[in-house]
Amino acid sequence: MPILEVKNLSVAFTQYTTGFKQKSHQVISDLNVTLEAGKILAVVGASGSGKSLLAHAILGVLPTNAKVSGSMTYVGEELTHARKIALRGKEIALVPQSVNYLDPLMKVGKQVRTSVRTGDPKEAQKNVFERYHLKPEVEGMYPFELSGGMARRTLLSTAIVSGAKVIIADEPTPGLDPTVMKEALGNFRELADSGCAVMLITHDIDSALSIADEIAVFYAGTTVEIAPVTDFTGKGEALRHPYSKALWRALPQNDFIPIKGSQPHSSALPPGCLFEPRCPWATSDCRKGRPEMRELRDGTVRCIHAT
Ligand SMILES: Nc1ncnc2c1ncn2[C@@H]1O[C@H](COP(=O)(O)OP(=O)(O)OP(=O)(O)O)[C@@H](O)[C@H]1O
Ligand code: SF4
Ligand SMILES: [Mg+2]
C-alpha cells in the first residue's frame, strides 16, 4: 500500500486585479503522485512548475488565499488539514527549499534536538552534526551566524533526526560542497532503504538519477510523466512524454538542444494539453481537452499520442 497518495490535486490563487476585480490563477492542475515505503520519487521540472507548492500542499502550509481541491491519503486514510498539522515534523517531514524556515530566534542545536522523537535528543543531534561536518560549536549558533551551506545542513539534520516515515526534500542540495551533497543524497537512499518514503524535488536530474527509483516530470503545474529511472537513458527513447524526452535531451551531457518556447504562465494556460504550444507531435485533437494521466509500459503519461 502506498504511504502517501495525492489524487487530482488542484491549487488556484485568487488575486486582485484593477479595482475590486478578482482573478483566479490555476497553478496546479489535476496532479497525481504516490509515495511508497522504501522508494525515492524524484520530482523534476522547470522553475514555476509547481514542485514546491505540491510539497507545501502535502504539509498543509499553503498560503490562506490558496484554493485547494483533490484528495490526499496517508497510510490509506484521508489526510485532512488537522491530520497534516498533527503529523507535520513527526511522521511527515519537510526539508524546505528556503533556509528562512529556520527559527531565527532559536539556537540551531536546539532546533534539531526538538525534532528528535525517539532516543536521546542530544546524542542524535551530535551524531547528525558530525555526519554533516558541522563543528560542535555550531549547535550554539543562531541561524544568522551560519553560512548558506551550514543552514542547509541544519535543515537536513532536522529532517534526518525526526524519524519521519515520509520525507519531502525540496531542493535540499544547492550550495553544498560535492562531498556533503553526496553524503546527503546517500542519507536519503539509506532512509528509503530503511522503509521511509522520500520525495526529492530537484533541478539536478543527475543527482536524481543516482538515487531515485522513479522520476516525476512536472510541467505547468501538473505531472506529465512518471517513469522508472532506468528509462532516462540514450536519446530518451524509453521516455513517454515529448516534454520528458526534450528535457532529457536538453542536458549538456546529452544533445544540449534547448526546448523551444517557454512554459505557459498560470494566467494564460492553453485550453487543451498544456504542452501543446511547444509540442512537436501536436495535432488538432490535442487542443480539445486536457489529456488524462494514463498507464503506459511501466510508467504513466499525460499525452494522447504517446506510445
Ligand atoms: N502565494 C502565491 N500566490 C500566487 N502564486 C503563487 C504563490 N506561490 C507560488 N505561486 C505560483 O505558483 C507557481 C508554482 O510555484 P512553485 O513555487 O511551486 O514552483 P517550483 O516548481 O517550486 O519552482 P522552483 O523550481 O523555482 O522552486 C509559480 O508560477 C508561482 O509564481
Ligand atoms: S497530448 Fe498532444 S500536444 Fe500534448 S504532449 Fe501529447 S502530442 Fe503533445
Ligand atoms: Mg520550488
Coordinates of C-alpha atoms and ligand atoms in Angstrom, one line a residue:
M1 CA 0.0 0.0 0.0
P2 CA 1.3 3.5 -0.8
I3 CA 2.2 5.6 2.3
L4 CA 1.0 8.8 0.7
E5 CA -1.2 9.3 -2.2
V6 CA -2.1 12.7 -3.9
K7 CA -5.0 12.5 -6.3
N8 CA -6.2 15.1 -8.7
L9 CA -4.7 18.0 -6.7
S10 CA -5.5 21.4 -8.0
V11 CA -4.4 24.7 -6.4
A12 CA -5.6 28.2 -7.5
F13 CA -4.7 31.6 -6.1
T14 CA -7.1 34.4 -6.1
Q15 CA -5.5 37.7 -6.9
Y16 CA -7.0 41.2 -7.1
T17 CA -6.5 43.0 -10.4
T18 CA -7.7 46.6 -11.0
G19 CA -10.3 47.9 -8.6
F20 CA -12.1 45.1 -6.7
K21 CA -11.9 42.6 -9.6
Q22 CA -10.6 39.2 -8.7
K23 CA -8.8 36.7 -10.9
S24 CA -8.1 33.1 -10.2
H25 CA -4.8 31.6 -11.3
Q26 CA -4.7 27.8 -11.6
V27 CA -1.1 27.0 -10.5
I28 CA -1.6 23.2 -10.0
S29 CA -4.0 21.2 -12.2
D30 CA -5.1 17.6 -11.6
L31 CA -1.8 16.4 -10.2
N32 CA -1.2 12.8 -9.0
V33 CA 1.7 11.3 -7.2
T34 CA 2.2 8.3 -5.0
L35 CA 4.9 7.8 -2.4
E36 CA 5.8 4.3 -1.3
A37 CA 7.8 2.9 1.6
G38 CA 11.3 2.1 0.5
K39 CA 11.2 4.2 -2.6
I40 CA 12.5 7.6 -3.7
L41 CA 10.4 9.6 -6.1
A42 CA 12.3 12.5 -7.6
V43 CA 10.4 15.4 -8.9
V44 CA 11.9 17.4 -11.7
G45 CA 10.6 20.2 -13.9
A46 CA 11.1 23.8 -14.8
S47 CA 11.0 26.7 -12.3
G48 CA 7.4 27.6 -11.5
S49 CA 6.1 24.2 -12.5
G50 CA 4.5 23.7 -9.0
K51 CA 7.1 21.5 -7.2
S52 CA 7.3 23.5 -4.0
L53 CA 3.5 24.0 -4.0
L54 CA 3.0 20.3 -4.1
A55 CA 5.3 19.9 -1.1
H56 CA 3.5 22.7 0.8
A57 CA 0.1 21.2 -0.1
I58 CA 1.2 17.9 1.5
L59 CA 2.4 19.6 4.6
G60 CA -0.6 21.9 4.8
V61 CA 1.4 25.1 4.7
L62 CA 0.0 26.8 1.6
P63 CA -1.0 30.4 2.0
T64 CA -4.5 31.1 3.1
N65 CA -5.5 32.6 -0.3
A66 CA -4.9 29.2 -2.0
K67 CA -8.0 27.3 -3.1
V68 CA -7.2 23.6 -3.0
S69 CA -9.2 20.6 -4.4
G70 CA -8.4 16.9 -4.8
S71 CA -7.7 14.3 -2.2
M72 CA -4.7 13.0 -0.2
T73 CA -4.4 9.9 1.8
Y74 CA -1.8 8.9 4.4
V75 CA -1.5 5.1 5.0
G76 CA -4.9 4.7 3.5
E77 CA -6.7 7.3 5.5
E78 CA -7.8 10.8 4.4
L79 CA -5.1 13.4 5.1
T80 CA -7.2 16.2 6.4
H81 CA -5.8 19.6 7.3
A82 CA -6.0 18.7 11.0
R83 CA -4.1 15.5 10.4
K84 CA -1.5 17.3 8.4
I85 CA -0.8 19.6 11.4
A86 CA -0.7 16.6 13.7
L87 CA 1.8 14.6 11.5
R88 CA 3.9 17.6 10.4
G89 CA 7.5 17.2 11.6
K90 CA 6.7 13.9 13.2
E91 CA 5.6 11.4 10.5
I92 CA 5.9 13.7 7.5
A93 CA 9.0 15.9 7.5
L94 CA 9.9 18.7 5.1
V95 CA 13.4 19.8 4.1
P96 CA 12.3 23.3 2.8
Q97 CA 13.7 25.0 -0.2
S98 CA 14.4 28.2 1.7
V99 CA 16.7 28.3 4.7
N100 CA 14.4 31.1 6.0
Y101 CA 12.3 28.3 7.5
L102 CA 14.9 28.0 10.4
D103 CA 13.6 29.8 13.5
P104 CA 15.8 32.9 13.7
L105 CA 15.5 33.2 17.5
M106 CA 16.4 29.6 18.4
K107 CA 20.0 28.2 18.5
V108 CA 20.3 25.6 15.8
G109 CA 21.3 22.8 18.0
K110 CA 18.1 23.2 19.9
Q111 CA 16.1 23.4 16.7
V112 CA 17.5 20.0 15.7
R113 CA 17.0 18.5 19.2
T114 CA 13.3 19.4 19.3
S115 CA 12.8 17.4 16.2
V116 CA 14.1 14.1 17.8
R117 CA 11.1 11.8 18.6
T118 CA 12.9 8.7 20.0
G119 CA 16.2 8.3 21.8
D120 CA 18.5 10.9 23.3
P121 CA 18.0 14.2 21.5
K122 CA 21.5 15.5 22.5
E123 CA 23.1 12.3 21.2
A124 CA 21.1 12.3 17.9
Q125 CA 21.9 16.0 17.3
K126 CA 25.6 15.5 17.9
N127 CA 25.7 12.5 15.6
V128 CA 23.9 14.2 12.8
F129 CA 26.0 17.3 13.0
E130 CA 29.1 15.1 12.9
R131 CA 27.7 13.4 9.8
Y132 CA 27.2 16.7 8.0
H133 CA 30.5 18.1 9.1
L134 CA 29.0 20.8 11.4
K135 CA 31.5 21.5 14.1
P136 CA 30.4 21.1 17.8
E137 CA 30.3 24.9 18.3
V138 CA 27.6 25.3 15.6
E139 CA 24.9 23.9 17.9
G140 CA 25.2 27.1 20.0
M141 CA 24.8 29.4 17.0
Y142 CA 21.7 31.3 15.7
P143 CA 20.7 30.9 12.0
F144 CA 22.1 34.3 11.1
E145 CA 25.6 33.2 12.1
L146 CA 25.5 30.3 9.6
S147 CA 26.7 30.2 6.0
G148 CA 24.1 29.2 3.4
G149 CA 25.6 25.7 3.2
M150 CA 25.6 25.3 7.1
A151 CA 22.0 26.4 7.3
R152 CA 21.1 23.9 4.6
R153 CA 22.9 21.1 6.5
T154 CA 21.0 22.1 9.6
L155 CA 17.7 21.8 7.8
L156 CA 18.7 18.4 6.5
S157 CA 19.7 17.4 10.1
T158 CA 16.3 18.3 11.4
A159 CA 14.5 16.0 8.9
I160 CA 17.0 13.2 9.3
V161 CA 16.6 13.0 13.1
S162 CA 12.8 13.3 13.0
G163 CA 12.3 9.6 12.4
A164 CA 9.5 10.6 9.9
K165 CA 8.1 8.0 7.6
V166 CA 7.7 10.4 4.8
I167 CA 10.5 12.9 3.9
I168 CA 9.8 15.7 1.4
A169 CA 13.0 17.3 0.4
D170 CA 12.6 20.5 -1.6
E171 CA 15.9 21.3 -3.4
P172 CA 18.0 20.1 -0.5
T173 CA 21.4 20.3 -2.1
P174 CA 22.2 23.7 -3.7
G175 CA 25.2 25.4 -2.1
L176 CA 26.5 22.2 -0.6
D177 CA 30.0 21.1 -1.5
P178 CA 30.2 17.9 -3.5
T179 CA 31.2 15.7 -0.5
V180 CA 28.3 16.8 1.7
M181 CA 25.9 16.7 -1.3
K182 CA 26.9 13.1 -1.9
E183 CA 26.5 12.3 1.8
A184 CA 23.1 14.0 1.9
L185 CA 21.9 12.1 -1.2
G186 CA 23.3 8.9 0.3
N187 CA 21.3 9.6 3.5
F188 CA 18.0 9.9 1.6
R189 CA 18.8 6.5 0.0
E190 CA 19.5 5.0 3.4
L191 CA 16.3 6.4 4.8
A192 CA 14.3 4.9 1.9
D193 CA 16.1 1.6 2.3
S194 CA 15.1 1.6 6.0
G195 CA 11.4 1.9 5.0
C196 CA 10.8 5.7 4.5
A197 CA 9.1 7.1 1.5
V198 CA 11.1 10.0 0.1
M199 CA 10.1 12.7 -2.3
L200 CA 13.2 14.6 -3.6
I201 CA 12.5 17.8 -5.5
T202 CA 15.5 18.8 -7.6
H203 CA 16.7 20.7 -10.6
D204 CA 19.6 18.3 -10.8
I205 CA 18.5 15.3 -12.9
D206 CA 21.9 13.6 -12.5
S207 CA 21.5 13.6 -8.7
A208 CA 18.0 12.3 -9.0
L209 CA 19.1 9.5 -11.3
S210 CA 21.9 8.5 -8.9
I211 CA 19.5 7.7 -6.0
A212 CA 15.8 7.7 -7.1
D213 CA 13.6 4.8 -8.1
E214 CA 11.1 6.8 -10.1
I215 CA 11.1 10.3 -11.6
A216 CA 8.0 12.5 -11.9
V217 CA 8.3 15.2 -14.6
F218 CA 6.3 18.4 -13.8
Y219 CA 5.1 20.9 -16.4
A220 CA 3.0 23.9 -15.8
G221 CA 1.6 22.7 -12.6
T222 CA 1.0 19.0 -13.3
T223 CA 2.7 15.7 -13.8
V224 CA 3.3 14.9 -17.5
E225 CA 5.1 11.6 -16.9
I226 CA 6.2 9.3 -14.1
A227 CA 8.9 6.9 -15.2
P228 CA 11.4 4.4 -13.7
V229 CA 14.9 6.0 -13.5
T230 CA 16.1 3.3 -15.9
D231 CA 14.1 5.0 -18.7
F232 CA 16.3 8.0 -18.6
T233 CA 19.0 6.7 -20.9
G234 CA 20.2 7.0 -24.5
K235 CA 18.3 9.6 -26.5
G236 CA 15.3 9.2 -24.2
E237 CA 13.6 6.6 -26.5
A238 CA 12.1 4.8 -23.5
L239 CA 10.5 8.0 -22.1
R240 CA 6.8 8.6 -22.9
H241 CA 6.1 12.3 -23.0
P242 CA 7.6 14.7 -25.6
Y243 CA 8.5 17.1 -22.7
S244 CA 10.4 14.5 -20.7
K245 CA 12.3 13.5 -23.9
A246 CA 13.1 17.1 -24.6
L247 CA 14.2 17.8 -21.0
W248 CA 16.4 14.8 -21.1
R249 CA 18.0 15.7 -24.5
A250 CA 18.5 19.3 -23.3
L251 CA 21.1 18.2 -20.7
P252 CA 24.6 19.2 -21.5
Q253 CA 25.9 15.6 -21.5
N254 CA 23.2 14.6 -24.0
D255 CA 22.4 16.7 -27.1
F256 CA 22.3 20.0 -25.3
I257 CA 19.3 21.0 -27.5
P258 CA 17.2 23.7 -25.9
I259 CA 13.5 23.3 -25.8
K260 CA 11.8 26.0 -28.0
G261 CA 9.3 28.3 -26.3
S262 CA 8.5 28.6 -22.7
Q263 CA 6.2 27.1 -20.0
P264 CA 2.9 28.9 -20.0
H265 CA 2.1 31.2 -17.1
S266 CA -0.8 30.2 -14.8
S267 CA -2.7 33.3 -16.1
A268 CA -2.6 32.1 -19.7
L269 CA -2.9 28.3 -19.7
P270 CA -3.7 26.8 -23.1
P271 CA -7.2 25.2 -23.3
G272 CA -6.1 21.7 -24.3
C273 CA -2.9 19.9 -23.5
L274 CA -0.6 22.3 -21.5
F275 CA 2.4 21.4 -23.7
E276 CA 0.5 21.8 -27.0
P277 CA 2.0 25.2 -28.0
R278 CA 5.5 23.7 -27.8
C279 CA 4.8 20.1 -28.8
P280 CA 6.4 18.7 -32.0
W281 CA 3.7 15.9 -32.1
A282 CA 0.6 18.2 -31.6
T283 CA -2.5 17.6 -33.6
S284 CA -5.9 19.4 -33.5
D285 CA -7.1 16.7 -31.1
C286 CA -4.6 17.9 -28.5
R287 CA -6.4 21.2 -28.3
K288 CA -9.8 19.6 -27.4
G289 CA -9.1 18.9 -23.7
R290 CA -6.6 18.1 -21.1
P291 CA -5.2 14.6 -21.6
E292 CA -5.7 12.3 -18.6
M293 CA -2.8 10.6 -16.9
R294 CA -2.7 7.0 -18.3
E295 CA -0.6 3.9 -17.7
L296 CA 1.9 3.1 -20.5
R297 CA 4.6 0.5 -20.3
D298 CA 6.0 0.7 -16.7
G299 CA 5.0 4.3 -16.1
T300 CA 2.3 6.9 -16.5
V301 CA 1.9 9.7 -19.1
R302 CA -0.4 12.6 -19.9
C303 CA -0.3 12.6 -23.7
I304 CA -2.9 11.2 -26.1
H305 CA -0.2 10.3 -28.7
A306 CA 2.4 8.7 -26.5
T307 CA 3.1 5.1 -27.4
Ligands
LIG1 N1 1.4 32.6 -2.9 C1 1.3 32.6 -4.2 N2 0.4 33.4 -4.9 C2 0.3 33.3 -6.2 N3 1.1 32.5 -7.0 C3 2.0 31.7 -6.4 C4 2.1 31.7 -5.0 N4 3.1 30.8 -4.7 C5 3.5 30.2 -5.8 N5 2.8 30.8 -6.9 C6 3.0 30.4 -8.3 O1 2.8 29.1 -8.5 C7 3.7 28.5 -9.5 C8 4.4 27.3 -8.9 O2 5.3 27.8 -7.9 P1 6.3 26.8 -7.2 O3 7.0 27.6 -6.1 O4 5.6 25.5 -6.8 O5 7.3 26.4 -8.3 P2 8.6 25.4 -8.3 O6 8.3 24.4 -9.3 O7 8.9 25.0 -6.9 O8 9.7 26.4 -8.9 P3 11.3 26.5 -8.5 O9 12.0 25.4 -9.2 O10 11.7 27.8 -8.9 O11 11.4 26.3 -7.0 C9 4.5 29.7 -9.9 O12 4.0 30.2 -11.1 C10 4.4 30.7 -8.8 O13 4.5 32.0 -9.3
SF4_2 S1 -1.3 15.5 -26.0 FE1 -0.7 16.3 -28.0 S2 0.2 18.3 -27.5 FE2 0.1 17.2 -25.6 S3 2.1 16.2 -25.4 FE3 0.8 14.7 -26.4 S4 1.1 15.1 -28.6 FE4 1.9 16.8 -27.5
MG3 MG 10.4 25.4 -5.6

